[in-house]
């Protein structure tokens, strides 16, 4: 282990130091990845090593090379290869497990629906035929604006079948956000629903979609509307609007020849918060993305066909795409889709579902686990959770305390807990301990996966010493990586890549440290992105909404460790910062971004702390919000404001 840690890659992770926890030997014996040589093999073979991942898929035409890196940073994975994602997620499982459950859905009102792989095949084909009938052709982008209902993954797979990239927009996003994404993706087809239940109430999603249609520049050629609410809400359909159920009924039994896509062809676009206020369209290619997702589902989450697996993330975001849909279905397992909330009808809902379904692998976020912890161990302790073999977490750092609670009360003190670090842009998991091989270190995301050349570097791009903070970067390309941005090559290059002496490096936007064993601890974003309540926002997109409110002059937004959004706001001198301004700010955030963007706390302040060059010191505001010590503020242009803000925070 002499030089391990400096470049972030452990030479032998099985030698990791004392703060590490080994998975039980019973787990190791059955794990998909149990041979520590895999690290060396990847290091020795270079990109060729990723054939292992591509081999997990069915290819219609074998790829010519693993990686074309002749034009960095525009990398092409598995060029020459042709495949179809819906074939890989559905058709190829029919021989061995057509009657096995593919999706088990639990609706908000206690409804249940199950789809075997055969059912899934039939409905995906019928919908694919229906979409074709409505005019959708290969490469047309279809926008999906649906809550957690089976029709969402089915629509994704139907699009993939006919070579139409999907553009899923989280159902909770506002009409304005949907309109922006329809335009940005140049998408003239939409699949949405009449509405869905939020808590007890039927909520009208169609009216949001109608609103977006009025705002968008693109003309929608056809809209498909899922009837989620039945009699609870009647929506009338216009001439170019079609009920999902009648479309599928009309094409029931039709089989659609899957369109063979180039490995480098677009599978989907996903809009995420960028460094500017406008979202950016992250593009994922079919072959590399699916290979990486399948490989990590099998080797990191240890999922296999006879599992019942549950990824609790919403399909509206990347985790739901990769590990709620494409990962589990590509490996042919049974996946749970849950529409409801974790505390309804009671706070043991999640544990009840795990027990009833004998869930063996459960993947969720630290935000959720913190809520479970707050509610109390008596809820999981009421249930038999012995079916759990592995637990996963994603989305933000998990503190050792939360990690241990999760393992103790959900994992029976035995199951490995894999902390997985990745991003919308990486497409699939990039840092994590391979649970059958390496020890886990609570609080640390883990070493880079084999084949992922992650390094923590300083301002000059030099690797930092163990324990020193730096920027997390990735040197060599990896299969799940974004193939580009919808906004074009220049933006893609500028946003993510730096050319260093030893080649191109991808900038993750995260700060990190690395320990002597090469395990990486994530310190949080170093750019203007905040991750709260499992959503990713740019401070700019929230702040520009707030300053759009009449009377507001400036705003700075920070996220707290508990997942709250705190807004610091100044108003014009003639405007009284009262409850009506507060309400207007929350309304504007909900309209411009979505309900989940409402600020939890709004702190009115006469001024915001600024550097001499006038830049708002958001870091200082973060420290104040969290009640942490902060250093000398005398270099600020307006140091006197700090005391005022501190007392305002206490008053709120
Ligand atoms: O800051 C990191 C954090 O989430 C960011 C990516 O957000 P998004 O693209 O929305 O994808 C979230 C789910 C993959 C990262 O830049 N993040 C993600 N996983 C972890 C994490 N921070 C700490 N530990 C993690 N395991």
XYZ file of C-alpha atoms and ligand atoms in Angstrom:
678
model
C 0.000 0.000 0.000
C 3.032 2.294 -0.308
C 1.700 4.902 -2.719
C -1.970 4.095 -2.358
C -4.308 6.983 -1.810
C -2.389 9.638 -3.660
C -4.095 9.059 -6.959
C -7.275 7.922 -5.314
C -7.035 4.325 -6.435
C -6.413 1.727 -3.758
C -3.848 -0.841 -4.762
C -5.514 -3.388 -2.578
C -8.688 -2.175 -0.906
C -8.880 -5.336 1.154
C -6.055 -3.846 3.246
C -8.014 -0.751 4.227
C -7.242 0.638 7.667
C -8.812 0.266 11.051
C -11.942 2.449 10.779
C -13.219 -0.001 8.214
C -16.014 -2.550 8.601
C -15.944 -5.857 6.786
C -19.084 -7.275 5.229
C -19.989 -10.615 6.810
C -18.305 -13.629 5.257
C -21.722 -15.009 4.277
C -22.219 -11.998 2.075
C -18.780 -12.205 0.537
C -19.261 -15.827 -0.435
C -22.316 -15.142 -2.531
C -21.393 -11.677 -3.866
C -21.306 -11.087 -7.616
C -17.960 -9.322 -7.247
C -15.799 -11.278 -4.853
C -12.388 -11.367 -6.505
C -10.077 -8.547 -5.403
C -8.047 -9.010 -8.584
C -10.713 -7.067 -10.431
C -8.939 -3.810 -9.430
C -5.664 -4.942 -10.916
C -7.323 -6.376 -13.976
C -9.007 -3.067 -14.784
C -5.770 -1.163 -14.167
C -3.847 -3.501 -16.458
C -6.400 -3.713 -19.242
C -7.448 -0.055 -19.489
C -10.710 0.629 -21.336
C -10.740 -2.952 -22.653
C -11.694 -4.028 -19.134
C -15.155 -2.554 -19.697
C -15.920 -5.411 -22.089
C -17.063 -7.158 -18.919
C -19.870 -4.617 -18.673
C -20.792 -4.715 -22.354
C -20.872 -8.509 -22.147
C -23.787 -8.267 -19.740
C -25.907 -6.988 -22.624
C -27.309 -8.478 -25.807
C -25.923 -6.751 -28.873
C -27.500 -6.965 -32.272
C -24.177 -6.059 -33.867
C -20.954 -6.511 -31.936
C -19.019 -3.275 -31.327
C -15.766 -2.705 -33.211
C -13.746 -1.206 -30.394
C -14.380 -0.541 -26.755
C -13.458 3.126 -26.782
C -12.777 5.712 -29.448
C -10.811 8.433 -27.681
C -9.423 10.086 -30.803
C -11.238 13.370 -30.188
C -11.194 14.081 -26.452
C -13.270 15.004 -24.525
C -15.799 13.611 -27.019
C -15.483 9.950 -26.223
C -17.368 7.191 -27.988
C -18.022 3.968 -26.124
C -18.490 0.707 -28.011
C -18.629 2.324 -31.480
C -19.911 0.127 -34.260
C -22.086 -1.790 -31.806
C -25.849 -1.815 -32.217
C -28.407 -2.701 -29.587
C -31.836 -1.850 -28.269
C -32.389 -0.957 -24.613
C -35.933 -2.355 -24.399
C -34.728 -5.694 -25.778
C -32.083 -5.747 -23.074
C -34.543 -4.860 -20.333
C -37.469 -6.992 -21.456
C -37.335 -9.308 -24.489
C -34.191 -11.163 -23.593
C -35.644 -12.245 -20.253
C -38.665 -13.915 -21.822
C -37.044 -17.283 -22.418
C -35.951 -17.798 -18.856
C -38.401 -15.840 -16.765
C -41.433 -14.664 -18.653
C -43.697 -15.279 -15.681
C -41.398 -13.691 -13.140
C -42.492 -10.325 -11.821
C -40.667 -7.439 -13.410
C -42.462 -4.576 -11.662
C -44.556 -4.547 -8.501
C -46.321 -1.253 -8.090
C -47.824 0.144 -4.900
C -50.035 3.174 -5.378
C -50.791 5.950 -2.974
C -54.266 4.656 -2.201
C -53.088 1.174 -1.346
C -53.576 -0.046 -4.921
C -51.280 -2.745 -6.271
C -50.408 -3.794 -9.767
C -47.890 -6.379 -10.884
C -46.295 -6.911 -14.266
C -44.494 -10.076 -15.232
C -41.812 -9.761 -17.889
C -44.411 -11.115 -20.319
C -46.933 -8.425 -19.298
C -44.260 -5.784 -19.596
C -43.312 -6.982 -23.047
C -46.895 -6.856 -24.212
C -47.595 -3.365 -22.915
C -44.273 -1.887 -24.045
C -44.959 -3.194 -27.538
C -48.532 -1.937 -27.590
C -47.486 1.515 -26.473
C -44.555 1.561 -28.904
C -47.025 0.761 -31.697
C -49.357 3.465 -30.393
C -46.624 6.103 -30.264
C -45.588 5.225 -33.804
C -49.188 5.574 -34.861
C -49.227 9.079 -33.409
C -46.252 9.957 -35.571
C -43.276 9.412 -33.267
C -40.231 8.490 -35.331
C -36.693 7.449 -34.503
C -34.788 10.330 -32.838
C -37.933 12.309 -31.948
C -37.653 13.347 -28.301
C -40.672 12.299 -26.224
C -41.212 14.145 -22.939
C -42.616 12.114 -20.056
C -44.267 14.062 -17.236
C -45.579 11.370 -14.934
C -45.523 10.465 -11.239
C -44.381 7.060 -9.977
C -46.811 4.901 -11.930
C -45.945 1.839 -14.029
C -46.805 3.800 -17.162
C -43.625 5.820 -16.633
C -41.072 2.995 -17.011
C -43.307 1.449 -19.676
C -43.225 4.711 -21.647
C -39.461 4.929 -21.282
C -39.066 1.415 -22.646
C -41.582 1.998 -25.449
C -39.596 5.062 -26.523
C -36.359 3.084 -26.375
C -37.936 0.370 -28.499
C -38.627 2.727 -31.391
C -35.393 4.685 -30.980
C -37.087 7.808 -29.634
C -35.040 9.381 -26.828
C -37.063 10.179 -23.718
C -36.933 13.324 -21.679
C -38.425 12.627 -18.255
C -39.490 15.705 -16.329
C -40.061 15.177 -12.595
C -43.825 15.331 -12.002
C -43.444 17.878 -9.199
C -41.787 20.448 -11.436
C -43.866 23.454 -12.394
C -45.582 24.228 -15.714
C -42.885 26.776 -16.390
C -40.123 24.225 -15.833
C -41.905 21.750 -18.126
C -42.262 24.391 -20.840
C -38.541 25.214 -20.620
C -37.663 21.545 -20.987
C -40.059 20.924 -23.884
C -38.467 23.822 -25.730
C -34.889 23.015 -24.820
C -35.297 19.400 -25.945
C -37.294 20.461 -29.001
C -39.818 17.847 -28.009
C -43.225 17.770 -29.643
C -44.610 14.649 -27.978
C -45.755 14.454 -24.380
C -46.960 11.645 -22.135
C -48.609 12.871 -18.948
C -51.597 11.985 -16.751
C -54.847 13.450 -15.494
C -53.417 13.881 -12.043
C -52.195 12.103 -8.961
C -52.714 12.016 -5.245
C -50.753 14.338 -3.064
C -51.462 13.381 0.507
C -55.250 13.068 0.516
C -56.051 15.302 -2.419
C -56.368 14.591 -6.107
C -54.006 16.962 -7.806
C -54.502 18.070 -11.402
C -51.335 17.375 -13.400
C -53.032 17.826 -16.755
C -53.753 21.473 -16.066
C -50.044 22.010 -15.386
C -49.262 20.300 -18.678
C -51.862 22.487 -20.452
C -50.301 25.531 -18.922
C -46.852 24.468 -20.087
C -48.191 23.943 -23.569
C -49.397 27.534 -23.676
C -46.047 28.832 -22.507
C -43.821 26.628 -24.692
C -42.636 27.653 -28.139
C -42.759 24.118 -29.513
C -46.074 22.871 -30.837
C -47.115 19.581 -29.361
C -48.027 17.164 -32.135
C -49.600 14.647 -29.756
C -50.169 14.209 -26.041
C -50.923 10.903 -24.342
C -52.786 11.111 -21.036
C -52.687 8.323 -18.461
C -55.870 7.965 -16.424
C -54.350 7.769 -12.946
C -57.293 9.129 -10.986
C -60.302 7.462 -12.588
C -63.520 9.057 -11.387
C -61.712 11.298 -8.923
C -60.835 13.693 -11.712
C -62.272 14.024 -15.181
C -60.196 15.784 -17.743
C -61.391 16.403 -21.266
C -59.073 15.514 -24.099
C -58.472 17.766 -27.089
C -58.188 16.667 -30.709
C -54.506 15.765 -30.533
C -54.760 14.251 -27.065
C -55.130 10.518 -26.544
C -55.990 8.402 -23.561
C -53.109 6.064 -22.717
C -55.429 3.155 -21.976
C -57.351 3.357 -25.240
C -54.117 3.751 -27.197
C -52.664 0.635 -25.586
C -55.944 -1.274 -26.011
C -56.084 -0.385 -29.678
C -52.615 -1.829 -30.218
C -52.778 -4.702 -27.766
C -50.986 -7.760 -29.107
C -49.064 -5.870 -31.794
C -45.352 -6.500 -31.793
C -42.974 -3.751 -32.798
C -39.632 -4.657 -34.296
C -37.067 -3.036 -31.982
C -34.975 -0.372 -33.638
C -31.275 -1.247 -33.426
C -29.522 1.845 -32.153
C -25.863 2.690 -32.480
C -24.147 2.368 -29.123
C -23.452 6.098 -29.336
C -27.054 7.039 -30.186
C -29.027 8.992 -27.620
C -31.043 6.880 -25.174
C -32.353 9.819 -23.179
C -31.840 13.368 -22.152
C -32.211 14.498 -18.555
C -32.281 18.138 -17.574
C -30.385 19.029 -14.455
C -29.295 22.178 -12.716
C -26.253 23.772 -14.261
C -23.929 26.524 -13.192
C -26.180 29.132 -14.755
C -29.836 29.531 -13.890
C -30.881 27.508 -16.934
C -31.027 23.735 -16.728
C -28.706 21.796 -18.963
C -29.657 18.754 -20.974
C -27.405 15.839 -20.098
C -27.325 13.308 -22.934
C -26.752 9.613 -22.335
C -25.791 7.222 -25.093
C -27.349 3.773 -25.371
C -24.405 1.350 -25.230
C -22.046 2.851 -22.669
C -24.787 3.954 -20.293
C -26.594 0.635 -20.258
C -23.360 -1.361 -19.860
C -22.172 0.696 -16.909
C -25.585 0.672 -15.244
C -25.962 -3.106 -15.649
C -22.434 -3.759 -14.374
C -22.856 -1.630 -11.254
C -26.337 -2.991 -10.512
C -24.807 -6.427 -10.499
C -21.457 -5.718 -8.849
C -22.107 -2.818 -6.475
C -25.748 -3.341 -5.514
C -25.301 -7.092 -5.931
C -28.714 -7.455 -7.553
C -29.589 -10.696 -9.314
C -32.708 -12.056 -10.978
C -34.132 -13.828 -7.947
C -34.023 -10.679 -5.820
C -36.848 -8.347 -4.998
C -35.165 -5.024 -5.231
C -36.334 -1.554 -4.269
C -34.781 1.722 -5.298
C -36.842 4.380 -3.541
C -35.741 7.286 -5.759
C -38.220 8.991 -8.060
C -37.841 8.037 -11.719
C -37.977 11.762 -12.485
C -34.291 11.960 -11.531
C -31.214 10.054 -12.583
C -31.182 7.546 -9.711
C -34.634 6.371 -10.718
C -33.559 6.094 -14.361
C -30.399 4.126 -13.706
C -31.297 2.062 -10.652
C -35.099 2.123 -10.644
C -35.564 1.150 -14.287
C -32.604 0.349 -16.549
C -30.358 -1.358 -13.978
C -32.832 -3.764 -12.379
C -34.629 -4.607 -15.615
C -31.408 -5.155 -17.544
C -30.303 -7.734 -14.976
C -33.795 -9.274 -14.977
C -34.827 -8.808 -11.376
C -38.128 -7.848 -9.718
C -38.271 -4.163 -8.938
C -40.616 -2.330 -6.596
C -42.182 0.910 -7.708
C -43.716 2.912 -4.890
C -45.894 5.929 -5.477
C -46.804 6.710 -1.898
C -45.092 8.555 0.893
C -42.923 6.825 3.484
C -45.125 7.916 6.413
C -48.580 7.087 5.134
C -50.682 5.385 6.440
C -48.015 5.152 9.134
C -44.329 5.729 9.624
C -43.586 2.072 9.178
C -44.840 1.983 5.574
C -41.398 1.346 4.066
C -40.603 -1.450 6.523
C -44.030 -2.960 6.017
C -43.425 -3.099 2.254
C -39.973 -4.602 2.728
C -41.418 -7.299 4.961
C -44.413 -8.068 2.757
C -42.299 -8.316 -0.381
C -39.191 -9.869 1.158
C -37.102 -7.101 -0.364
C -33.464 -8.151 -0.444
C -31.738 -4.998 -1.711
C -32.899 -1.517 -0.706
C -31.412 1.697 -2.104
C -32.337 5.150 -0.795
C -30.926 8.551 0.177
C -29.418 9.792 3.456
C -32.230 12.396 3.558
C -34.763 9.591 3.782
C -32.715 7.653 6.322
C -32.443 10.751 8.522
C -36.240 11.015 8.530
C -36.544 7.340 9.440
C -34.101 7.939 12.260
C -36.050 10.933 13.502
C -39.268 8.931 13.508
C -37.601 6.272 15.612
C -36.245 2.746 15.540
C -39.506 1.342 16.844
C -40.935 1.496 13.309
C -38.367 -0.742 11.586
C -38.033 -2.817 14.750
C -41.717 -3.761 14.446
C -41.004 -5.660 11.240
C -39.160 -8.729 10.099
C -36.506 -7.264 7.812
C -34.379 -10.388 7.672
C -34.821 -10.571 3.883
C -32.420 -7.615 3.500
C -29.059 -8.660 2.070
C -27.643 -5.277 1.077
C -28.419 -1.607 1.674
C -27.387 1.285 -0.519
C -27.341 5.055 -0.177
C -26.873 7.834 -2.692
C -27.226 11.554 -3.212
C -25.279 13.135 -0.392
C -22.805 12.183 2.290
C -24.043 9.923 5.008
C -22.618 10.548 8.462
C -21.261 7.542 10.362
C -24.071 7.869 12.892
C -26.762 7.627 10.232
C -24.853 4.864 8.448
C -24.718 2.767 11.634
C -28.398 3.379 12.392
C -29.304 2.203 8.885
C -27.188 -0.919 9.202
C -28.365 -1.697 12.711
C -32.100 -1.147 12.345
C -32.682 -1.975 8.691
C -29.754 -4.242 7.906
C -29.994 -6.294 11.087
C -26.475 -5.178 12.014
C -25.146 -7.472 9.295
C -25.956 -6.285 5.804
C -23.306 -4.286 3.977
C -24.198 -0.624 3.457
C -22.775 0.691 0.212
C -22.408 4.426 -0.050
C -22.493 5.171 -3.763
C -21.251 8.429 -5.224
C -22.207 9.485 -8.718
C -24.022 12.202 -10.653
C -26.564 12.756 -13.397
C -23.563 13.247 -15.659
C -21.685 10.094 -14.652
C -24.820 8.085 -15.487
C -23.926 5.315 -13.078
C -22.058 4.682 -9.838
C -18.430 5.824 -9.923
C -17.246 5.601 -6.296
C -18.322 2.842 -3.919
C -16.867 -0.083 -2.079
C -17.411 -3.342 -3.905
C -19.217 -4.988 -1.008
C -17.923 -8.496 -1.592
C -14.327 -7.311 -1.765
C -13.490 -4.138 0.081
C -14.240 -3.072 3.642
C -16.755 -0.276 4.134
C -15.810 2.955 5.821
C -18.860 4.722 7.247
C -18.973 8.360 6.137
C -16.647 7.818 3.181
C -18.115 7.291 -0.250
C -15.414 4.755 -0.915
C -12.659 4.084 -3.385
C -13.253 4.646 -7.088
C -14.716 1.605 -8.788
C -12.286 -0.412 -10.872
C -11.754 1.453 -14.124
C -12.726 4.839 -12.681
C -9.700 7.101 -12.569
C -10.863 9.494 -9.845
C -8.302 11.837 -8.314
C -8.587 14.647 -5.797
C -6.506 17.540 -7.089
C -5.532 21.042 -5.990
C -6.005 24.336 -7.886
C -3.127 23.413 -10.195
C -4.457 19.989 -10.991
C -1.856 18.238 -8.815
C -3.013 15.301 -6.674
C -3.431 16.367 -3.054
C -1.869 14.578 -0.105
C -4.125 12.274 1.903
C -6.370 14.299 4.181
C -5.967 17.530 2.223
C -9.112 18.956 0.655
C -9.213 19.294 -3.108
C -11.420 18.926 -6.169
C -12.744 15.561 -7.247
C -11.883 14.894 -10.889
C -12.026 11.873 -13.166
C -9.147 11.291 -15.576
C -9.998 8.488 -17.945
C -13.414 8.273 -19.605
C -15.948 5.739 -18.315
C -18.828 4.065 -20.148
C -21.776 5.661 -18.321
C -20.500 9.189 -18.893
C -22.669 11.776 -20.579
C -21.971 11.845 -24.298
C -22.555 15.593 -24.349
C -24.956 18.377 -23.550
C -28.025 19.322 -25.499
C -26.649 22.871 -25.451
C -23.747 21.858 -27.649
C -20.125 20.761 -27.634
C -18.646 24.024 -26.503
C -20.838 24.211 -23.400
C -20.041 20.553 -22.628
C -16.324 21.149 -22.850
C -16.410 24.368 -20.880
C -18.706 23.062 -18.201
C -16.865 19.857 -17.376
C -13.408 19.438 -18.832
C -9.906 20.730 -18.285
C -6.941 19.773 -20.385
C -4.051 18.849 -18.107
C -0.547 17.696 -18.963
C -1.521 14.077 -18.575
C -4.714 14.422 -20.606
C -8.279 15.581 -20.129
C -9.879 15.592 -16.719
C -13.586 15.706 -15.946
C -14.509 18.115 -13.147
C -17.228 16.752 -10.915
C -17.928 20.037 -9.104
C -17.448 18.271 -5.750
C -14.823 18.946 -3.105
C -13.268 15.876 -1.509
C -10.437 14.383 0.502
C -8.779 11.034 0.051
C -7.337 8.820 2.798
C -4.292 6.556 2.833
C -6.293 3.683 1.419
C -7.669 5.700 -1.472
C -11.136 6.071 0.063
C -12.755 9.350 -0.883
C -14.800 11.556 1.433
C -17.129 13.963 -0.335
C -17.141 17.452 1.164
C -19.987 18.844 -0.956
C -20.292 21.003 -4.021
C -17.681 23.598 -4.769
C -19.876 25.286 -7.366
C -23.280 26.891 -7.019
C -25.276 23.697 -6.891
C -27.115 22.687 -3.714
C -28.508 19.251 -3.042
C -31.546 19.436 -0.813
C -34.340 16.943 -0.136
C -32.858 14.689 -2.821
C -33.239 17.434 -5.432
C -30.490 19.265 -7.169
C -30.878 23.019 -7.611
C -28.591 25.768 -8.732
C -28.572 28.623 -6.279
C -28.969 30.850 -9.339
C -32.248 29.292 -10.463
C -33.795 29.760 -7.017
C -32.344 33.225 -6.504
C -33.507 34.503 -9.866
C -37.043 33.370 -8.997
C -36.864 35.199 -5.657
C -35.571 38.466 -7.082
C -38.445 38.271 -9.561
C -40.795 39.064 -6.655
C -41.919 42.681 -6.506
C -39.913 44.639 -3.943
C -37.068 42.095 -3.572
C -33.623 43.391 -4.482
C -31.189 40.591 -3.678
C -31.269 36.990 -2.569
C -28.866 34.244 -1.593
C -29.961 30.680 -1.043
C -28.256 27.991 1.003
C -29.102 24.386 1.737
C -28.862 22.962 5.243
C -27.660 19.548 6.299
C -31.247 18.644 7.123
C -32.235 19.294 3.550
C -33.924 22.643 4.118
C -33.756 25.627 1.795
C -32.942 28.886 3.547
C -33.225 32.143 1.604
C -31.534 35.382 2.668
C -33.417 38.237 1.117
C -33.108 42.016 0.974
C -36.004 44.233 -0.011
C -36.276 47.755 -1.385
C -36.155 50.375 1.367
C -39.796 51.323 0.795
C -40.988 47.724 1.061
C -41.882 46.278 4.443
C -40.489 42.706 4.526
C -43.600 41.103 5.939
C -45.612 37.904 5.642
C -47.005 38.885 2.260
C -43.494 39.154 0.771
C -42.635 35.854 2.379
C -45.690 34.210 0.833
C -44.977 35.786 -2.548
C -41.435 34.389 -2.508
C -42.670 30.878 -1.770
C -45.329 31.127 -4.470
C -42.789 32.317 -7.003
C -40.403 29.462 -6.174
C -43.259 26.982 -6.615
C -44.277 28.528 -9.934
C -40.841 28.951 -11.416
C -39.315 25.689 -10.209
C -41.791 23.453 -8.394
C -43.529 22.828 -5.091
C -40.440 21.182 -3.639
C -38.490 24.414 -4.111
C -40.502 26.412 -1.560
C -38.106 27.948 0.972
C -38.294 26.483 4.457
C -36.977 29.676 6.018
C -36.732 33.195 4.694
C -34.427 35.561 6.532
C -34.850 39.242 5.705
C -31.662 41.188 6.071
C -30.700 44.769 5.196
C -27.717 43.559 3.168
C -25.922 40.358 2.130
C -22.284 39.747 3.043
C -20.109 40.596 0.051
C -16.485 40.502 -0.920
C -14.822 43.734 -1.974
C -15.507 42.799 -5.565
C -19.196 42.533 -4.740
C -19.570 38.756 -4.818
C -22.063 37.374 -2.305
C -20.300 35.182 0.278
C -22.612 32.224 0.204
C -20.144 30.043 2.169
C -20.304 32.473 5.059
C -24.093 32.328 4.967
C -23.875 28.537 5.052
C -21.734 28.691 8.181
C -24.109 31.137 9.827
C -27.111 28.988 8.917
C -25.519 25.898 10.385
C -24.416 27.767 13.492
C -20.804 26.983 12.702
C -17.697 28.941 13.508
C -16.593 31.216 10.742
C -13.296 32.957 10.326
C -12.290 36.567 10.074
C -14.848 38.638 8.199
C -12.921 41.899 8.200
C -12.024 41.540 4.532
C -15.708 41.814 3.615
C -16.974 44.994 2.092
C -19.715 45.091 4.737
C -18.533 43.108 7.806
C -21.084 44.842 10.010
C -23.916 42.950 8.348
C -22.750 39.594 9.702
C -23.894 40.300 13.256
C -27.270 41.476 12.028
C -27.752 38.364 9.963
C -26.790 36.138 12.866
C -29.408 37.701 15.087
C -32.048 37.573 12.316
C -31.357 33.847 11.874
C -31.947 33.270 15.559
C -35.210 35.187 15.396
C -36.711 33.232 12.510
O -22.533 16.476 -4.684
C -22.638 15.139 -5.097
C -23.900 14.542 -4.528
O -24.898 14.694 -5.525
C -24.341 15.338 -6.676
C -24.988 14.815 -7.926
O -26.351 15.147 -7.922
P -27.322 14.527 -9.023
O -26.750 14.745 -10.368
O -28.663 15.056 -8.733
O -27.288 12.972 -8.772
C -27.671 12.461 -7.522
C -27.753 10.976 -7.552
C -26.684 10.262 -8.266
C -22.869 15.045 -6.588
O -22.103 15.947 -7.333
N -23.729 13.119 -4.208
C -24.205 12.070 -4.903
N -23.907 10.914 -4.278
C -23.216 11.241 -3.158
C -23.092 12.648 -3.119
N -22.436 13.281 -2.127
C -21.875 12.525 -1.159
N -21.943 11.166 -1.132
C -22.617 10.481 -2.102
N -22.703 9.153 -2.047
